[in-house]
Amino acid sequence: MDPILYALLGGLFTWGLTAVGAASVFLTKEPSRKLLDGMLGFTAGVMLAASVFSLLIPGMEAAEAQGMNPLVPAILGFLLGGGLIRLLDAVLPHLHLGEPREAAEGPKTPWRRTTLLILAITLHNFPEGLAVGVAFGAVGADPTGAATLGGAIALALGIGIQNVPEGLAVAWPLRRAGVSPGVAWFYGQLSALLEPLAALLGAALVAHMMALLPYFMALAAGAMVYVIVEEVIPESQKESGDISTLGAMLGFAVMMALDVALG
């Protein structure tokens, strides 16, 4: 099967699990804050492990197989990925979870709090979709075998699992604000709709510029790590620090196990 088609399917899978998490608004009771913090911590752990085991390490192996110094594309791509998300942070109005409307970042805008919140999660989801696309695109583009289909599937599975609490974290604040369950679910799943498109972009870039594969893999890792440190960890630590830390440890272990088992 075409790796680009695999990338699209992987992006649709991660979007679908976001929709599953958002569907929790149809339940009668909102999950506790401790549970949400633990799930966000789990999200951080999965993303961090995916960045290392599914992107950085295979990227360095691919660079070495191409005769490069593996540290050069790893460092440059990693820093460029973080810089890209910082640039988007600066030019895109957005609001992080749990923050008042006055705490919106980026250019000043009259947009509603709901819109700014969705934009923040969308910004968060872009590097995840890009990572899935790069991983699947690398399977078809890398002749060295450093990137494997099992590793790409593990990455998509891990990101999909951690998207469940993200959908929940977007939809429930809207539900508390008086929005109907159907509308809250719609906006919750909408926040991840960019992931399949970002996955297609990542796979297409790798397929047409194989020599830059190690850079693209490191770029996707850097983008995800920036989001982890700038948004996911601070939000998870606001009320239940110990629980979120344990969740992060568990998420890292689960993603590491998936990568070893499937990669």
GROMACS .gro file of C-alpha atoms in nm:
model
  263
    1MET     CA    1   0.000   0.000   0.000
    2ASP     CA    2   0.112   0.355  -0.074
    3PRO     CA    3   0.278   0.507   0.236
    4ILE     CA    4   0.087   0.830   0.174
    5LEU     CA    5  -0.239   0.636   0.199
    6TYR     CA    6  -0.111   0.476   0.520
    7ALA     CA    7  -0.035   0.826   0.650
    8LEU     CA    8  -0.388   0.940   0.572
    9LEU     CA    9  -0.535   0.638   0.749
   10GLY     CA   10  -0.307   0.703   1.047
   11GLY     CA   11  -0.417   1.066   1.063
   12LEU     CA   12  -0.784   0.965   1.040
   13PHE     CA   13  -0.728   0.715   1.321
   14THR     CA   14  -0.578   0.977   1.554
   15TRP     CA   15  -0.860   1.218   1.467
   16GLY     CA   16  -1.116   0.945   1.535
   17LEU     CA   17  -0.988   0.884   1.888
   18THR     CA   18  -1.008   1.257   1.956
   19ALA     CA   19  -1.374   1.234   1.856
   20VAL     CA   20  -1.414   0.940   2.096
   21GLY     CA   21  -1.272   1.146   2.381
   22ALA     CA   22  -1.496   1.441   2.296
   23ALA     CA   23  -1.797   1.208   2.297
   24SER     CA   24  -1.762   1.184   2.676
   25VAL     CA   25  -1.981   1.498   2.691
   26PHE     CA   26  -2.278   1.270   2.624
   27LEU     CA   27  -2.218   1.108   2.965
   28THR     CA   28  -2.409   1.239   3.263
   29LYS     CA   29  -2.106   1.319   3.477
   30GLU     CA   30  -1.791   1.513   3.399
   31PRO     CA   31  -1.462   1.330   3.468
   32SER     CA   32  -1.282   1.453   3.779
   33ARG     CA   33  -0.999   1.704   3.757
   34LYS     CA   34  -0.758   1.444   3.898
   35LEU     CA   35  -0.848   1.202   3.619
   36LEU     CA   36  -0.802   1.475   3.358
   37ASP     CA   37  -0.462   1.570   3.502
   38GLY     CA   38  -0.355   1.206   3.497
   39MET     CA   39  -0.469   1.170   3.137
   40LEU     CA   40  -0.289   1.488   3.032
   41GLY     CA   41   0.025   1.360   3.204
   42PHE     CA   42  -0.018   1.034   3.013
   43THR     CA   43  -0.043   1.242   2.695
   44ALA     CA   44   0.287   1.414   2.773
   45GLY     CA   45   0.460   1.081   2.838
   46VAL     CA   46   0.336   0.926   2.513
   47MET     CA   47   0.439   1.228   2.307
   48LEU     CA   48   0.783   1.242   2.466
   49ALA     CA   49   0.851   0.872   2.410
   50ALA     CA   50   0.721   0.892   2.054
   51SER     CA   51   0.954   1.183   1.984
   52VAL     CA   52   1.255   0.983   2.102
   53PHE     CA   53   1.188   0.623   1.998
   54SER     CA   54   0.979   0.670   1.683
   55LEU     CA   55   1.136   0.985   1.537
   56LEU     CA   56   1.476   1.095   1.672
   57ILE     CA   57   1.645   0.756   1.698
   58PRO     CA   58   1.524   0.623   1.358
   59GLY     CA   59   1.611   0.962   1.207
   60MET     CA   60   1.968   0.941   1.336
   61GLU     CA   61   1.997   0.583   1.209
   62ALA     CA   62   1.877   0.695   0.864
   63ALA     CA   63   2.126   0.984   0.866
   64GLU     CA   64   2.412   0.751   0.954
   65ALA     CA   65   2.311   0.511   0.676
   66GLN     CA   66   2.325   0.802   0.431
   67GLY     CA   67   2.679   0.885   0.540
   68MET     CA   68   2.585   1.192   0.746
   69ASN     CA   69   2.694   1.283   1.095
   70PRO     CA   70   2.371   1.177   1.273
   71LEU     CA   71   2.388   1.464   1.522
   72VAL     CA   72   2.370   1.735   1.257
   73PRO     CA   73   2.021   1.665   1.119
   74ALA     CA   74   1.897   1.559   1.462
   75ILE     CA   75   1.995   1.886   1.631
   76LEU     CA   76   1.911   2.119   1.343
   77GLY     CA   77   1.576   1.953   1.270
   78PHE     CA   78   1.483   1.933   1.637
   79LEU     CA   79   1.548   2.302   1.698
   80LEU     CA   80   1.377   2.400   1.373
   81GLY     CA   81   1.065   2.205   1.475
   82GLY     CA   82   1.044   2.386   1.806
   83GLY     CA   83   1.107   2.717   1.634
   84LEU     CA   84   0.826   2.650   1.386
   85ILE     CA   85   0.572   2.597   1.664
   86ARG     CA   86   0.700   2.907   1.843
   87LEU     CA   87   0.644   3.106   1.525
   88LEU     CA   88   0.290   2.972   1.490
   89ASP     CA   89   0.237   3.055   1.859
   90ALA     CA   90   0.329   3.415   1.787
   91VAL     CA   91   0.115   3.467   1.475
   92LEU     CA   92  -0.195   3.262   1.564
   93PRO     CA   93  -0.435   3.390   1.832
   94HIS     CA   94  -0.506   3.110   2.081
   95LEU     CA   95  -0.599   3.035   2.440
   96HIS     CA   96  -0.464   2.749   2.649
   97LEU     CA   97  -0.688   2.517   2.848
   98GLY     CA   98  -0.812   2.652   3.179
   99GLU     CA   99  -0.705   3.010   3.108
  100PRO     CA  100  -0.939   3.314   3.113
  101ARG     CA  101  -1.017   3.498   2.788
  102GLU     CA  102  -0.779   3.777   2.893
  103ALA     CA  103  -0.484   3.534   2.887
  104ALA     CA  104  -0.511   3.474   2.511
  105GLU     CA  105  -0.176   3.466   2.332
  106GLY     CA  106  -0.076   3.588   1.988
  107PRO     CA  107  -0.221   3.891   1.806
  108LYS     CA  108  -0.512   4.068   1.972
  109THR     CA  109  -0.849   3.964   1.833
  110PRO     CA  110  -1.220   3.994   1.922
  111TRP     CA  111  -1.269   3.621   1.865
  112ARG     CA  112  -1.463   3.429   2.126
  113ARG     CA  113  -1.298   3.217   2.396
  114THR     CA  114  -1.427   2.899   2.231
  115THR     CA  115  -1.260   2.984   1.901
  116LEU     CA  116  -0.930   3.067   2.069
  117LEU     CA  117  -0.938   2.742   2.268
  118ILE     CA  118  -0.996   2.536   1.955
  119LEU     CA  119  -0.710   2.714   1.779
  120ALA     CA  120  -0.478   2.628   2.069
  121ILE     CA  121  -0.562   2.257   2.045
  122THR     CA  122  -0.533   2.270   1.667
  123LEU     CA  123  -0.187   2.420   1.702
  124HIS     CA  124  -0.109   2.135   1.942
  125ASN     CA  125  -0.235   1.870   1.700
  126PHE     CA  126  -0.046   1.989   1.393
  127PRO     CA  127   0.293   1.842   1.497
  128GLU     CA  128   0.123   1.517   1.597
  129GLY     CA  129  -0.030   1.474   1.251
  130LEU     CA  130   0.299   1.578   1.091
  131ALA     CA  131   0.484   1.316   1.297
  132VAL     CA  132   0.245   1.041   1.187
  133GLY     CA  133   0.285   1.141   0.823
  134VAL     CA  134   0.664   1.158   0.842
  135ALA     CA  135   0.678   0.816   1.010
  136PHE     CA  136   0.465   0.646   0.743
  137GLY     CA  137   0.630   0.835   0.459
  138ALA     CA  138   0.969   0.725   0.586
  139VAL     CA  139   0.870   0.358   0.553
  140GLY     CA  140   0.843   0.395   0.177
  141ALA     CA  141   1.125   0.645   0.129
  142ASP     CA  142   1.404   0.508   0.349
  143PRO     CA  143   1.596   0.223   0.179
  144THR     CA  144   1.806   0.163   0.492
  145GLY     CA  145   1.521   0.006   0.687
  146ALA     CA  146   1.572   0.234   0.986
  147ALA     CA  147   1.206   0.338   0.962
  148THR     CA  148   0.966   0.044   0.991
  149LEU     CA  149   0.594   0.004   0.934
  150GLY     CA  150   0.557  -0.136   1.283
  151GLY     CA  151   0.725   0.171   1.429
  152ALA     CA  152   0.494   0.402   1.232
  153ILE     CA  153   0.189   0.207   1.347
  154ALA     CA  154   0.313   0.225   1.707
  155LEU     CA  155   0.349   0.603   1.673
  156ALA     CA  156  -0.003   0.642   1.530
  157LEU     CA  157  -0.145   0.414   1.799
  158GLY     CA  158   0.031   0.601   2.078
  159ILE     CA  159  -0.075   0.944   1.952
  160GLY     CA  160  -0.428   0.817   1.899
  161ILE     CA  161  -0.449   0.692   2.258
  162GLN     CA  162  -0.328   1.023   2.397
  163ASN     CA  163  -0.578   1.211   2.177
  164VAL     CA  164  -0.866   1.071   2.382
  165PRO     CA  165  -0.800   1.303   2.680
  166GLU     CA  166  -0.739   1.592   2.441
  167GLY     CA  167  -1.088   1.556   2.296
  168LEU     CA  168  -1.224   1.539   2.648
  169ALA     CA  169  -1.027   1.846   2.756
  170VAL     CA  170  -1.172   2.056   2.473
  171ALA     CA  171  -1.533   1.938   2.485
  172TRP     CA  172  -1.602   1.952   2.859
  173PRO     CA  173  -1.516   2.321   2.916
  174LEU     CA  174  -1.761   2.403   2.638
  175ARG     CA  175  -2.023   2.182   2.800
  176ARG     CA  176  -1.971   2.359   3.135
  177ALA     CA  177  -2.020   2.692   2.959
  178GLY     CA  178  -2.373   2.585   2.864
  179VAL     CA  179  -2.309   2.455   2.512
  180SER     CA  180  -2.521   2.154   2.413
  181PRO     CA  181  -2.352   1.810   2.415
  182GLY     CA  182  -2.374   1.782   2.036
  183VAL     CA  183  -2.210   2.118   1.974
  184ALA     CA  184  -1.944   2.052   2.240
  185TRP     CA  185  -1.861   1.719   2.075
  186PHE     CA  186  -1.846   1.884   1.732
  187TYR     CA  187  -1.591   2.140   1.843
  188GLY     CA  188  -1.398   1.877   2.038
  189GLN     CA  189  -1.345   1.657   1.734
  190LEU     CA  190  -1.296   1.960   1.508
  191SER     CA  191  -0.979   2.046   1.701
  192ALA     CA  192  -0.808   1.734   1.557
  193LEU     CA  193  -0.936   1.759   1.202
  194LEU     CA  194  -0.602   1.908   1.098
  195GLU     CA  195  -0.419   1.587   1.188
  196PRO     CA  196  -0.506   1.389   0.869
  197LEU     CA  197  -0.406   1.690   0.656
  198ALA     CA  198  -0.081   1.735   0.848
  199ALA     CA  199  -0.014   1.360   0.807
  200LEU     CA  200  -0.056   1.390   0.430
  201LEU     CA  201   0.182   1.687   0.428
  202GLY     CA  202   0.447   1.500   0.628
  203ALA     CA  203   0.428   1.189   0.409
  204ALA     CA  204   0.441   1.393   0.087
  205LEU     CA  205   0.745   1.590   0.203
  206VAL     CA  206   0.936   1.273   0.291
  207ALA     CA  207   0.835   1.095  -0.030
  208HIS     CA  208   0.963   1.376  -0.251
  209MET     CA  209   1.272   1.475  -0.051
  210MET     CA  210   1.416   1.151   0.083
  211ALA     CA  211   1.759   1.304   0.143
  212LEU     CA  212   1.598   1.532   0.401
  213LEU     CA  213   1.426   1.245   0.584
  214PRO     CA  214   1.648   1.268   0.898
  215TYR     CA  215   1.575   1.641   0.920
  216PHE     CA  216   1.199   1.592   0.882
  217MET     CA  217   1.191   1.324   1.153
  218ALA     CA  218   1.384   1.546   1.394
  219LEU     CA  219   1.164   1.844   1.302
  220ALA     CA  220   0.848   1.652   1.391
  221ALA     CA  221   1.008   1.545   1.721
  222GLY     CA  222   1.111   1.901   1.807
  223ALA     CA  223   0.764   2.034   1.731
  224MET     CA  224   0.606   1.777   1.964
  225VAL     CA  225   0.854   1.836   2.246
  226TYR     CA  226   0.788   2.211   2.228
  227VAL     CA  227   0.414   2.149   2.270
  228ILE     CA  228   0.478   1.908   2.558
  229VAL     CA  229   0.690   2.153   2.755
  230GLU     CA  230   0.500   2.469   2.668
  231GLU     CA  231   0.144   2.344   2.708
  232VAL     CA  232   0.072   1.985   2.811
  233ILE     CA  233   0.292   1.953   3.120
  234PRO     CA  234   0.204   2.295   3.272
  235GLU     CA  235  -0.169   2.228   3.226
  236SER     CA  236  -0.145   1.879   3.379
  237GLN     CA  237   0.048   2.007   3.683
  238LYS     CA  238  -0.192   2.285   3.789
  239GLU     CA  239  -0.386   2.086   4.051
  240SER     CA  240  -0.270   1.724   4.072
  241GLY     CA  241   0.104   1.726   4.019
  242ASP     CA  242   0.179   1.379   4.156
  243ILE     CA  243  -0.101   1.217   3.958
  244SER     CA  244   0.001   1.386   3.633
  245THR     CA  245   0.365   1.289   3.689
  246LEU     CA  246   0.268   0.924   3.738
  247GLY     CA  247   0.050   0.951   3.428
  248ALA     CA  248   0.349   1.081   3.230
  249MET     CA  249   0.564   0.792   3.351
  250LEU     CA  250   0.294   0.544   3.251
  251GLY     CA  251   0.246   0.708   2.910
  252PHE     CA  252   0.619   0.699   2.839
  253ALA     CA  253   0.636   0.331   2.937
  254VAL     CA  254   0.332   0.240   2.722
  255MET     CA  255   0.470   0.417   2.416
  256MET     CA  256   0.815   0.264   2.468
  257ALA     CA  257   0.657  -0.082   2.491
  258LEU     CA  258   0.451  -0.023   2.176
  259ASP     CA  259   0.757   0.086   1.982
  260VAL     CA  260   0.960  -0.215   2.092
  261ALA     CA  261   0.673  -0.458   2.028
  262LEU     CA  262   0.572  -0.322   1.686
  263GLY     CA  263   0.890  -0.152   1.567
   0.00000   0.00000   0.00000
